[in-house]
PDB file of C-alpha atoms and ligand atoms in Angstrom:
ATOM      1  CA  UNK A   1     -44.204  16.943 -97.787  1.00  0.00           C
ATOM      2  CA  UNK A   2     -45.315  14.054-100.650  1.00  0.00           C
ATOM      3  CA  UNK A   3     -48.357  14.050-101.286  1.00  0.00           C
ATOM      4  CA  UNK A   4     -50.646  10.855-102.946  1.00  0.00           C
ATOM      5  CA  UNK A   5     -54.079  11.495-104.418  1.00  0.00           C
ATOM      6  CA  UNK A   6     -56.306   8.326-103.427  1.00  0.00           C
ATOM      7  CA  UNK A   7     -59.127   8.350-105.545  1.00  0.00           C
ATOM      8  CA  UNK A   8     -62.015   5.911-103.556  1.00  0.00           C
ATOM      9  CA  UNK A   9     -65.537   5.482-102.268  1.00  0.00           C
ATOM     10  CA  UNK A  10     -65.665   6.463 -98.987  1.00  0.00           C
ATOM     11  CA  UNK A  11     -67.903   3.360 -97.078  1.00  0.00           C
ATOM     12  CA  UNK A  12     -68.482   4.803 -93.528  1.00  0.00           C
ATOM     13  CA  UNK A  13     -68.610   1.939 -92.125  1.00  0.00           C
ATOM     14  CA  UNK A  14     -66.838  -1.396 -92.876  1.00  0.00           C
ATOM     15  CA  UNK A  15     -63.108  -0.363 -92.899  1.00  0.00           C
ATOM     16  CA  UNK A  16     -61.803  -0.798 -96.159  1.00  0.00           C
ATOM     17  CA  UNK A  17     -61.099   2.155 -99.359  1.00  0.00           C
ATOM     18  CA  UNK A  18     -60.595   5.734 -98.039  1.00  0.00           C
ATOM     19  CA  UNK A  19     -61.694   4.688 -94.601  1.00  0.00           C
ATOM     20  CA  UNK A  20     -58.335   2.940 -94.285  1.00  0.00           C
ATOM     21  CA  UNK A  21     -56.168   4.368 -97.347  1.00  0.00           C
ATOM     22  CA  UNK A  22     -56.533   7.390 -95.210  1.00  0.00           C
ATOM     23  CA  UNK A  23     -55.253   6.747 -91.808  1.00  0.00           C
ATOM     24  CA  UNK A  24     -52.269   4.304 -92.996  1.00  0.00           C
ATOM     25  CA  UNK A  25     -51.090   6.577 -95.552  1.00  0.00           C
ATOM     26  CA  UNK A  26     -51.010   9.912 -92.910  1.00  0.00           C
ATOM     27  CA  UNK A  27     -49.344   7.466 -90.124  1.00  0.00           C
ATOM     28  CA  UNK A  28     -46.773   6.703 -93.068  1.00  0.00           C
ATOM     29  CA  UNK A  29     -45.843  10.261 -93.199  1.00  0.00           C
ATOM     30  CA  UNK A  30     -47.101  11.091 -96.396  1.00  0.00           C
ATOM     31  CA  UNK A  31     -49.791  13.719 -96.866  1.00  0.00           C
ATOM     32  CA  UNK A  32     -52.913  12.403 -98.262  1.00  0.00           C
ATOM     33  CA  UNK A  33     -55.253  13.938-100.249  1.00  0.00           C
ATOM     34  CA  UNK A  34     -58.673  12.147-101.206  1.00  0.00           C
ATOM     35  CA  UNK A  35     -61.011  12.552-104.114  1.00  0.00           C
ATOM     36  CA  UNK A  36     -64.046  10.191-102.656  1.00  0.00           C
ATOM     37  CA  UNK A  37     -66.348   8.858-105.859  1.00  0.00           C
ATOM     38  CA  UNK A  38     -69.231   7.855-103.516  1.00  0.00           C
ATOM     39  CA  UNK A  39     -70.434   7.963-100.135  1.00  0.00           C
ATOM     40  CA  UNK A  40     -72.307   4.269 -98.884  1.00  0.00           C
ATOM     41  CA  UNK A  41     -72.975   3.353 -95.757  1.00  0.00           C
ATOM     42  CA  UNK A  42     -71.404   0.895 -95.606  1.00  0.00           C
ATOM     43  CA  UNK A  43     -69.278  -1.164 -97.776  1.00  0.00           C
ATOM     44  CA  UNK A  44     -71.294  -3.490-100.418  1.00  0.00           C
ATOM     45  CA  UNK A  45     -71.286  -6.338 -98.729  1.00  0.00           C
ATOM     46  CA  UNK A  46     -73.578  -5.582 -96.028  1.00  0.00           C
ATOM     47  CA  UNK A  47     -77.202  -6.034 -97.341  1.00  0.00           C
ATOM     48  CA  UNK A  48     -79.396  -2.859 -97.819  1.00  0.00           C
ATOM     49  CA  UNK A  49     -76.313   0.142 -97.953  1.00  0.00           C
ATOM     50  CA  UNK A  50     -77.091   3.661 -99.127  1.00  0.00           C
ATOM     51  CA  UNK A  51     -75.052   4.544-101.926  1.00  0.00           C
ATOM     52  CA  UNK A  52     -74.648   8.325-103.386  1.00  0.00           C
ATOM     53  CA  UNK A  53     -72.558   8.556-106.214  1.00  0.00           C
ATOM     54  CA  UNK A  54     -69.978  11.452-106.563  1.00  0.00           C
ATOM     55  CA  UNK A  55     -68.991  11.057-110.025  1.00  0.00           C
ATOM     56  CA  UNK A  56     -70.595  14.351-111.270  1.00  0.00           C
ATOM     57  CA  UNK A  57     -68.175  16.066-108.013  1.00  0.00           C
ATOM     58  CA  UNK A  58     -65.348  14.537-110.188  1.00  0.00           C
ATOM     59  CA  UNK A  59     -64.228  17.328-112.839  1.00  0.00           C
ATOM     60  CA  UNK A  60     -65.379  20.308-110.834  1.00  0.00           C
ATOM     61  CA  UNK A  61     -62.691  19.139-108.110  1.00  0.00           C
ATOM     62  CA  UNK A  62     -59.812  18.645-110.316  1.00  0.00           C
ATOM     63  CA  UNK A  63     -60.396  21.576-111.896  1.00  0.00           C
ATOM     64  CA  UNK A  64     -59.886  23.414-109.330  1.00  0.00           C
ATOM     65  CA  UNK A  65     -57.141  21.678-108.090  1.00  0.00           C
ATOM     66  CA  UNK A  66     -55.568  22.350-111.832  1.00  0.00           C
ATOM     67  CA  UNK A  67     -56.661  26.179-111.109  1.00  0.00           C
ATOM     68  CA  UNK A  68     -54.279  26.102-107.745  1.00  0.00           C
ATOM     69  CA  UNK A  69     -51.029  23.947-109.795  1.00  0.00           C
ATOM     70  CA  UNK A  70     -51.735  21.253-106.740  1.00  0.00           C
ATOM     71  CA  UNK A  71     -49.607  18.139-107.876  1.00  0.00           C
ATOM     72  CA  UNK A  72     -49.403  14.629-106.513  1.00  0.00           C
ATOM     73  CA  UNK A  73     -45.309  11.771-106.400  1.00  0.00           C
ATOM     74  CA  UNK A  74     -48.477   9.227-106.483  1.00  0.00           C
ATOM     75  CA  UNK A  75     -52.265   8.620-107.681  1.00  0.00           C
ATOM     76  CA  UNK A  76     -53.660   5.451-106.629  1.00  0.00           C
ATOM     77  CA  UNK A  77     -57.420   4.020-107.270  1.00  0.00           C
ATOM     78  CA  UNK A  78     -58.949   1.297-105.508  1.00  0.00           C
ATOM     79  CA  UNK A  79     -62.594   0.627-105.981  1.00  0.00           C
ATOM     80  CA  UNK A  80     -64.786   2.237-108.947  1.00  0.00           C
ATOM     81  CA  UNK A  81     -68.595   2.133-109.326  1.00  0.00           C
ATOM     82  CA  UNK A  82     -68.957   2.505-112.866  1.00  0.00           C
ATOM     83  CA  UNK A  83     -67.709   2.514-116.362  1.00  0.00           C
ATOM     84  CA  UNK A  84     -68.309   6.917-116.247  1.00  0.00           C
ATOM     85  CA  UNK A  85     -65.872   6.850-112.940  1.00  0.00           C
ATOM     86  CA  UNK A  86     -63.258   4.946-115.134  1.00  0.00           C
ATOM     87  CA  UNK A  87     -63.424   6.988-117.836  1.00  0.00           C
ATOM     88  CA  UNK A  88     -63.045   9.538-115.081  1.00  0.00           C
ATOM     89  CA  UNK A  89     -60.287   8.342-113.283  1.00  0.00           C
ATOM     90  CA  UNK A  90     -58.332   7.900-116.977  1.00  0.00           C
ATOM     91  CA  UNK A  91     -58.968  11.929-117.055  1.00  0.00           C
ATOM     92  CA  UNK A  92     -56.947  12.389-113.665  1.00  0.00           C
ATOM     93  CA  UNK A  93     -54.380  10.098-114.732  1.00  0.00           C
ATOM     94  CA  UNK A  94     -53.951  12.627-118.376  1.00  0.00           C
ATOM     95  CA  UNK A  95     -54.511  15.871-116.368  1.00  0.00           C
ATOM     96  CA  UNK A  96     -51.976  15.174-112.740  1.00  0.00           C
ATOM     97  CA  UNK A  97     -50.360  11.706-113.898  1.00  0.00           C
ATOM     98  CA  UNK A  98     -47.189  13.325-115.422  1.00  0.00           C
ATOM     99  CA  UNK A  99     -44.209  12.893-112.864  1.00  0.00           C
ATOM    100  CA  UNK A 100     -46.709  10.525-110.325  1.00  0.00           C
ATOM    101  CA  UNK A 101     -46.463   7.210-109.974  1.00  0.00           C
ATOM    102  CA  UNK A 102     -50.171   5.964-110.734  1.00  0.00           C
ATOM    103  CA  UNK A 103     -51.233   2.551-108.928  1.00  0.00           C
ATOM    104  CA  UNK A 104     -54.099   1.035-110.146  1.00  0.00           C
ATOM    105  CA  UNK A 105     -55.862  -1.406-108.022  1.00  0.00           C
ATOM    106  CA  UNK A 106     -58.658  -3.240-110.121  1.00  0.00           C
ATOM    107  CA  UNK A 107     -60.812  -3.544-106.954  1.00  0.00           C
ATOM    108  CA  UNK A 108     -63.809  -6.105-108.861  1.00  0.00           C
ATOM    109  CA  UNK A 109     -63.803  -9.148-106.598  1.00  0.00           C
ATOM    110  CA  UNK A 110     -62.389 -12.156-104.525  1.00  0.00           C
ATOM    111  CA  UNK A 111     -61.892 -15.781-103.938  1.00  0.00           C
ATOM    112  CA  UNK A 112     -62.733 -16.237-107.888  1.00  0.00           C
ATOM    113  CA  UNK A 113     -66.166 -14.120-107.778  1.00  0.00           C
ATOM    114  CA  UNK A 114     -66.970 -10.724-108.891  1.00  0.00           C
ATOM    115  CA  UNK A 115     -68.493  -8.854-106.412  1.00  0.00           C
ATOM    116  CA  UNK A 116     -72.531  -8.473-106.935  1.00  0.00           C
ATOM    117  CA  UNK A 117     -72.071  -4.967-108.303  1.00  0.00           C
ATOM    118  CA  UNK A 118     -69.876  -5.999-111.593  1.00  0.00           C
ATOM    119  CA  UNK A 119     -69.519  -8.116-114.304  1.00  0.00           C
ATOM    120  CA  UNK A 120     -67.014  -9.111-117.133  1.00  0.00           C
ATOM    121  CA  UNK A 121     -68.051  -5.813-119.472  1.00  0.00           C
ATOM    122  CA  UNK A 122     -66.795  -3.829-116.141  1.00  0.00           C
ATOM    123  CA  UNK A 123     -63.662  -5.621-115.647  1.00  0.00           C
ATOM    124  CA  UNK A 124     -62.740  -5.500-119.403  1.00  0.00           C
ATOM    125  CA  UNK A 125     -63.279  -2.106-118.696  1.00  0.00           C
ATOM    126  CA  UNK A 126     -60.931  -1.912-115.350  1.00  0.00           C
ATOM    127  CA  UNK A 127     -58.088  -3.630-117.802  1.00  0.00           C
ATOM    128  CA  UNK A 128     -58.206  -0.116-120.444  1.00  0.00           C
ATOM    129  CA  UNK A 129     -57.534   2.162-117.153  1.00  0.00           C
ATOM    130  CA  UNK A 130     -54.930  -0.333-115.999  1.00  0.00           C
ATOM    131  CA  UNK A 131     -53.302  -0.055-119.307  1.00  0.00           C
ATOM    132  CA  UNK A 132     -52.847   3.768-118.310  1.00  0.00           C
ATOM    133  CA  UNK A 133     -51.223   2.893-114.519  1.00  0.00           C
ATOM    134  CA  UNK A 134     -47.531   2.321-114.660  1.00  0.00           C
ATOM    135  CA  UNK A 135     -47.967  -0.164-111.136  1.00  0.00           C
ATOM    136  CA  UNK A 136     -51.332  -2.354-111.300  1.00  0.00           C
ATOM    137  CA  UNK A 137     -52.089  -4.375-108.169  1.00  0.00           C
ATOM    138  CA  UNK A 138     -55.101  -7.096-108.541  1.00  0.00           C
ATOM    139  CA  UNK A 139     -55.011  -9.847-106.561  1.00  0.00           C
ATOM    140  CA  UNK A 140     -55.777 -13.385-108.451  1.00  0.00           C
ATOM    141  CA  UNK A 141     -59.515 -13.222-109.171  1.00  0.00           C
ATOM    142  CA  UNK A 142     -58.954  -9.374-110.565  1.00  0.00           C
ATOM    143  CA  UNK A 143     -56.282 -10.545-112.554  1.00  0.00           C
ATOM    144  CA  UNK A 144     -57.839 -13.738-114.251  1.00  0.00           C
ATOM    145  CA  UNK A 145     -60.845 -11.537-114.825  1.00  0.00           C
ATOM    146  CA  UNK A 146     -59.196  -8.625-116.614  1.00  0.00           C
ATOM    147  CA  UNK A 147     -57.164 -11.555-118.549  1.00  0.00           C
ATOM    148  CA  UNK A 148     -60.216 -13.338-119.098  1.00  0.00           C
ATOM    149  CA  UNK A 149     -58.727 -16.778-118.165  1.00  0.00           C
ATOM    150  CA  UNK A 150     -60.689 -19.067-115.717  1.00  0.00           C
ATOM    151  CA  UNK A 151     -59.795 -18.872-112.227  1.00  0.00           C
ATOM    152  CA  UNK A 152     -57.701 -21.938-110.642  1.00  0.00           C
ATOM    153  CA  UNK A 153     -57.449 -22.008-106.776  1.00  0.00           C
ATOM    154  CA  UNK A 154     -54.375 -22.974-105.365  1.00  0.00           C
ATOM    155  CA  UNK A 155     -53.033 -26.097-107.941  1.00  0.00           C
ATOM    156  CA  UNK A 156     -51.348 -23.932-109.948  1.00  0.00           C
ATOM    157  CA  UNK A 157     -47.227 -23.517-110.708  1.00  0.00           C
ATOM    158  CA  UNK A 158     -45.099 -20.777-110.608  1.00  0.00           C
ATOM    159  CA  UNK A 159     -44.769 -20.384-114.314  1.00  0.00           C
ATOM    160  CA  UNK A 160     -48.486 -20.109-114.429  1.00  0.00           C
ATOM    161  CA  UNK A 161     -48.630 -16.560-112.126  1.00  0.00           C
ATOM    162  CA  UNK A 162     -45.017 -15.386-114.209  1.00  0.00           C
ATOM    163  CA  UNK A 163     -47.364 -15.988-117.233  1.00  0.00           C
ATOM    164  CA  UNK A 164     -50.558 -13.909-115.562  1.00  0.00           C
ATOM    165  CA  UNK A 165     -47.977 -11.374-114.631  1.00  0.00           C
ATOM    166  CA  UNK A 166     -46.452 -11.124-118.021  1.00  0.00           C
ATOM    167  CA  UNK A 167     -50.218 -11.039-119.691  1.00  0.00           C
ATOM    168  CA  UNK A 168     -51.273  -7.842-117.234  1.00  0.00           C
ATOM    169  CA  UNK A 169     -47.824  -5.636-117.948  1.00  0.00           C
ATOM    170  CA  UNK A 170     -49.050  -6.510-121.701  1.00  0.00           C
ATOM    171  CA  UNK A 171     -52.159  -4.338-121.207  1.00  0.00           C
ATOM    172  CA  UNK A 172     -49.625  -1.363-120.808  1.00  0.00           C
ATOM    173  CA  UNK A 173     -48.359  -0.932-117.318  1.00  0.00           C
ATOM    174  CA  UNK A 174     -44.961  -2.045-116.707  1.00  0.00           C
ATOM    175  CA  UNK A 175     -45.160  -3.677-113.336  1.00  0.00           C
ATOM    176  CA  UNK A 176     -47.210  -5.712-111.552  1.00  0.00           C
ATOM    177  CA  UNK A 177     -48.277  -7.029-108.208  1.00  0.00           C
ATOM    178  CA  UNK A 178     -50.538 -10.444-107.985  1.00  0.00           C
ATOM    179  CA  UNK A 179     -51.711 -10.808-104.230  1.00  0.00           C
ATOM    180  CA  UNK A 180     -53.765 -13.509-103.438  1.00  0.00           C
ATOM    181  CA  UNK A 181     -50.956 -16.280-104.690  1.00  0.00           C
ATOM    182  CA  UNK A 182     -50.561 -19.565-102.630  1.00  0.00           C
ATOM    183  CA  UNK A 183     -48.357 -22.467-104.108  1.00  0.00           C
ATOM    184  CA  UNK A 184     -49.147 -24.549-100.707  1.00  0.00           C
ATOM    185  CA  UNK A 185     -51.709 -24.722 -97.890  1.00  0.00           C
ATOM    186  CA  UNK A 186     -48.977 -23.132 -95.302  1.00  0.00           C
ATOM    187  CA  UNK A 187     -48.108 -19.728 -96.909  1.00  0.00           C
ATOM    188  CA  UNK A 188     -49.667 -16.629 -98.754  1.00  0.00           C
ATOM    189  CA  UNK A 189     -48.355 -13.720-100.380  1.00  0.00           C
ATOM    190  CA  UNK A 190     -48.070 -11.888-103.461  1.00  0.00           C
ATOM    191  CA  UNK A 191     -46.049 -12.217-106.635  1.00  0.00           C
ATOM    192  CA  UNK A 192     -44.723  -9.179-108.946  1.00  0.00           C
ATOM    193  CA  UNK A 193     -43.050  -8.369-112.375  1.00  0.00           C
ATOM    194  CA  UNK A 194     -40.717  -5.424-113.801  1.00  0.00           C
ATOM    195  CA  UNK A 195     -41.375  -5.679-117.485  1.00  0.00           C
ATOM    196  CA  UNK A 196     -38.863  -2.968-117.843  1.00  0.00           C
ATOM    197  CA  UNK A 197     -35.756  -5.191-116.207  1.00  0.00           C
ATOM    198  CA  UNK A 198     -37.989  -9.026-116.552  1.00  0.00           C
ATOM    199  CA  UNK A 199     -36.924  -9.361-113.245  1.00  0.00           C
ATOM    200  CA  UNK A 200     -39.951 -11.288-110.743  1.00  0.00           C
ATOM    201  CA  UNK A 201     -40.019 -10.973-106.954  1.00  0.00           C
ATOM    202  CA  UNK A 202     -42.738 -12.990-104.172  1.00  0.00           C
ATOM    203  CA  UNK A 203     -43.078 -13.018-100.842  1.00  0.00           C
ATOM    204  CA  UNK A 204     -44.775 -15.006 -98.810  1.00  0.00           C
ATOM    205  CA  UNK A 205     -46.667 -14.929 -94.713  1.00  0.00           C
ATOM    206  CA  UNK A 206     -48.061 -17.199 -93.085  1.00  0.00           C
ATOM    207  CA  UNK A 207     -51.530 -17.774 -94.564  1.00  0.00           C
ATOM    208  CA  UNK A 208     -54.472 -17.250 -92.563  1.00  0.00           C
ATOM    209  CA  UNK A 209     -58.171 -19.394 -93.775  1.00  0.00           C
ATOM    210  CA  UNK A 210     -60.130 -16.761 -91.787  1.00  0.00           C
ATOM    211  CA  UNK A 211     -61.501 -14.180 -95.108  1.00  0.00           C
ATOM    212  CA  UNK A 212     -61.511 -10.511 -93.880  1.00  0.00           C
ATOM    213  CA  UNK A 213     -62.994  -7.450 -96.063  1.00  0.00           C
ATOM    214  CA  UNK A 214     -60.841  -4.721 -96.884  1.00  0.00           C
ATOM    215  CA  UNK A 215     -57.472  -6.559 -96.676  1.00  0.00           C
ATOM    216  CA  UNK A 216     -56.404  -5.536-100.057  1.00  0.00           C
ATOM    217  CA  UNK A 217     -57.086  -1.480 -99.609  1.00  0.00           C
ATOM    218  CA  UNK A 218     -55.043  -2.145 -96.495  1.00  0.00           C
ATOM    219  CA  UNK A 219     -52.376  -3.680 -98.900  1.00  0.00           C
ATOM    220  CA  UNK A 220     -52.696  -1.191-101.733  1.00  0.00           C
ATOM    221  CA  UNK A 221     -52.739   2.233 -99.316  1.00  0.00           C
ATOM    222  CA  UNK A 222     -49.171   1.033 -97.424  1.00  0.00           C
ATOM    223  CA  UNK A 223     -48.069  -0.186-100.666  1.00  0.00           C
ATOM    224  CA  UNK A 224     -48.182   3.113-102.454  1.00  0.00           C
ATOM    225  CA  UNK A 225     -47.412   4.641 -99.358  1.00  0.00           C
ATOM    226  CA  UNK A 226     -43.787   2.969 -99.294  1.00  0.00           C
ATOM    227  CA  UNK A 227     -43.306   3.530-103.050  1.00  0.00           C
ATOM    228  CA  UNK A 228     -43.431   7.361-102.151  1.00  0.00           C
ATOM    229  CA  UNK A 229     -41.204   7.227 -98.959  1.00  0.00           C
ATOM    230  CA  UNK A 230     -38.867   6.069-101.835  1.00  0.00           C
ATOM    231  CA  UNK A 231     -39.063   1.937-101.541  1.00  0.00           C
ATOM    232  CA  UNK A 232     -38.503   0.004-104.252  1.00  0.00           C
ATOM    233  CA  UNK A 233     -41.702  -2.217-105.648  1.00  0.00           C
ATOM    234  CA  UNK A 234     -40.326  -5.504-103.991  1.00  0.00           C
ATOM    235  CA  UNK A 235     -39.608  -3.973-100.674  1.00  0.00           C
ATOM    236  CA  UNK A 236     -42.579  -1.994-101.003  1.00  0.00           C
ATOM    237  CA  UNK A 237     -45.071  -5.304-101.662  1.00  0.00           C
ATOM    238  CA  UNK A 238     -42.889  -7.120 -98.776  1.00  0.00           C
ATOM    239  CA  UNK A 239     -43.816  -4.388 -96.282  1.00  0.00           C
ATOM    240  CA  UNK A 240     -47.503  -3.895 -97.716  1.00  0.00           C
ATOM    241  CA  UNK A 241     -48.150  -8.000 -97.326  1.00  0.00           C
ATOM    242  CA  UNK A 242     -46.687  -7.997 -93.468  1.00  0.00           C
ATOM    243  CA  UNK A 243     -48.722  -5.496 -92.810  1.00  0.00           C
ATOM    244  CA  UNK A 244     -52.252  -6.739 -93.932  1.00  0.00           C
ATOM    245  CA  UNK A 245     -50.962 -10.029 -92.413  1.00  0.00           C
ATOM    246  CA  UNK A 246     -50.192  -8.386 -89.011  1.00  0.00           C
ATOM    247  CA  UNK A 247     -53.294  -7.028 -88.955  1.00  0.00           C
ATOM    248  CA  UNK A 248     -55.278 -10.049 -89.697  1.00  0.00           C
ATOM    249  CA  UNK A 249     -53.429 -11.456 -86.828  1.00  0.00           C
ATOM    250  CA  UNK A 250     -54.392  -8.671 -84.393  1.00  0.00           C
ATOM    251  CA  UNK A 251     -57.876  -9.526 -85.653  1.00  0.00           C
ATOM    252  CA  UNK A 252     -57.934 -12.841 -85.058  1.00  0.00           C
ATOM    253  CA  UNK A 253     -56.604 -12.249 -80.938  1.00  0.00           C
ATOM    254  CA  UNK A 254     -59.161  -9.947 -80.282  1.00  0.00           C
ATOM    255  CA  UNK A 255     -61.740 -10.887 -77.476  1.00  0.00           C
ATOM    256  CA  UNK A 256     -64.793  -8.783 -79.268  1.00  0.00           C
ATOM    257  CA  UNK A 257     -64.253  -9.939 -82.970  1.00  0.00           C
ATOM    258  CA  UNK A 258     -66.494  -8.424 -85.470  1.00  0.00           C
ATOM    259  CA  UNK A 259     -67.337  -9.927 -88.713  1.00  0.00           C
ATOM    260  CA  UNK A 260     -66.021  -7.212 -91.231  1.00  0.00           C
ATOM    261  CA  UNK A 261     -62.154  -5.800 -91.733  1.00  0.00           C
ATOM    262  CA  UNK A 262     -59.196  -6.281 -89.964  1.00  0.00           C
ATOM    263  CA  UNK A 263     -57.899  -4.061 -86.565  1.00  0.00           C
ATOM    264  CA  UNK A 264     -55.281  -2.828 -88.860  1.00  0.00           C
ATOM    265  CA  UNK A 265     -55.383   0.031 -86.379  1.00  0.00           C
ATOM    266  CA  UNK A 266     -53.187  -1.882 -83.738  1.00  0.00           C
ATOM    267  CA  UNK A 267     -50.510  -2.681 -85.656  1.00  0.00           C
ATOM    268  CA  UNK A 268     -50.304   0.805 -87.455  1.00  0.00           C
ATOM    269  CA  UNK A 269     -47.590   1.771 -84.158  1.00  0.00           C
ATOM    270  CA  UNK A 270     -45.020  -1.381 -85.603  1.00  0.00           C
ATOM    271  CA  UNK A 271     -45.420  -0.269 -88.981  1.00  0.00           C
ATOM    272  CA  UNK A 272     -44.055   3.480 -88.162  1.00  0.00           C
ATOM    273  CA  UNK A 273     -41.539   1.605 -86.342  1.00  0.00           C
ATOM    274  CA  UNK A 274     -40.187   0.156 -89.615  1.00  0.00           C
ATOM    275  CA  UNK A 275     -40.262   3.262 -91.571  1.00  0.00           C
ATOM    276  CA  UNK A 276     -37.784   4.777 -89.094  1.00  0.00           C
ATOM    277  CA  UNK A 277     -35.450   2.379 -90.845  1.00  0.00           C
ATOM    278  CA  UNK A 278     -35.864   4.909 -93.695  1.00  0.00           C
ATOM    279  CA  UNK A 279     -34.592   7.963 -93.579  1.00  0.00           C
TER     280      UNK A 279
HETATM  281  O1  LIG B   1     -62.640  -3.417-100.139  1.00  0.00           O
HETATM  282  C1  LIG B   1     -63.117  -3.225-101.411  1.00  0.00           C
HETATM  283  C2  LIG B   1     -64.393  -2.411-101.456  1.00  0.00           C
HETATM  284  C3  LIG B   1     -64.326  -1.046-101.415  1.00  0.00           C
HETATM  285  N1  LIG B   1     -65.428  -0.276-101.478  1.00  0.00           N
HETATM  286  C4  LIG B   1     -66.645  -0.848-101.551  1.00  0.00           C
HETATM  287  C5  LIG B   1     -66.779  -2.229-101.580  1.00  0.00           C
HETATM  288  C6  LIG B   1     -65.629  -3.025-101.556  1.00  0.00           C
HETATM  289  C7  LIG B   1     -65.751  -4.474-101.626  1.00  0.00           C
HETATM  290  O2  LIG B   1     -66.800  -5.040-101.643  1.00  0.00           O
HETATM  291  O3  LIG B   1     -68.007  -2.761-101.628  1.00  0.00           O
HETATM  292  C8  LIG B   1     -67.854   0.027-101.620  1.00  0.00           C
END
């Protein structure tokens, strides 16, 4: 069976990194193996979570992984608490990375903020370990922040994401996924780059005003799921973008809402439904 390494905190409660990378990846049919870099609570934006880090659990783990010759088709990494778990995180990359596909995902921040817990030092530091992925995945905010470029919201052209999209694959990796990109008020979606064949591919859902947490973990963790059941980056960032829009939809009918992540949990049976389509 495949096997992806997702390297994540693990928030107990607030459904977004290993919490859901977890579940969506095993329902995909890929094994899924998990190398948590903290344990909170909850996720950060609740007010007053625990936190314990786990970086000092990092090299003693992979080292015995190394000791057993236990190899990964994918490593993805969502959200990092500090410029040690990078550094990290570029060690896994050098020791399992040859013959994975490694998916960064920058997580740093939305809707053009950081979130409280970093600044720009942290996501200068994000763009070094995305120079090291060979698939990066930050939505808009991540992206102008790693770019340095101010963030524009929504009056912006499509030569303007080719030329964010171009600008990331320059820090090293050769593709790239912007979520996060809306060129009107009706639709939402993401937009990616192959530097290798400078071909570009979007799609686009319906888009929702309603903010939920977690949405891009959801994205990321059926994203790199797809790449290893052997879908190509455009199909795979099609399927990844219905699926966190789904989701928000089965959210948003729900009679008890709750105020944090989506009920990606009800939509997981019509996502193995499309997967039968592969073999
Ligand atoms: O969903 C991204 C995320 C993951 N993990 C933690 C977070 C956040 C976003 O705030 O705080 C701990």
């Amino acid at each position: 069976m495949k096997k992806i390494l997702t390297v994540q905190d693990i928030s107990c409660i607030g459904k977004c990194s290993l919490t859901v990378a977890l579940p969506i990846m095993s329902a995909m049919g890929v094994e899924t193996a998990i190398l948590p870099t903290a344990v909170l609570s909850t996720h950060t934006m609740f007010s007053g979570f625990t936190f314990c880090d786990l970086t000092n659990e990092i090299a003693p783990i992979t080292r015995h992984w190394k000791e057993q010759g236990f190899s990964f088709e994918a490593i993805g990494t969502g959200y990092l608490g500090s410029f040690e778990q990078i550094d990290k995180v570029a060690e896994i990359f050098d020791i399992f990375g040859e013959g994975a596909i490694k998916v960064v995902d920058p997580v740093m921040g939305d809707n053009g903020k950081l979130y409280p817990a970093f600044d720009m030092a942290f996501a200068k530091k994000m763009a070094t370990l995305c120079s090291k992925a060979d698939i990066i995945i930050p939505n808009l905010t991540e992206a102008c922040f790693m770019l340095d470029i101010p963030y524009v919201e929504n009056e912006y052209s499509r030569e303007y994401i080719e030329d964010i999209l171009r600008r990331l694959t320059a820090l090293g990796c050769k593709k790239a996924v912007v979520t996060g990109v809306s060129f009107d008020g009706a639709l939402l979606g993401c937009m990616g780059y192959d530097s290798e064949t400078g071909e570009f591919f979007e799609d686009y859902n319906q888009r929702i005003e309603q903010k939920y947490h977690g949405t891009g973990d959801i994205f990321s963790s059926v994203f790199i799921g797809s790449l290893v059941r052997g879908m190509d980056i455009k199909s795979a960032s099609a399927l990844a973008a219905d699926f966190v829009c789904d989701s928000i939809i089965a959210t948003q009918t729900d009679e008890t809402p709750i105020d944090y992540g989506v009920h990606f949990e009800k939509v997981i049976p019509s996502l193995c439904e499309r997967l039968k389509e592969l073999k």
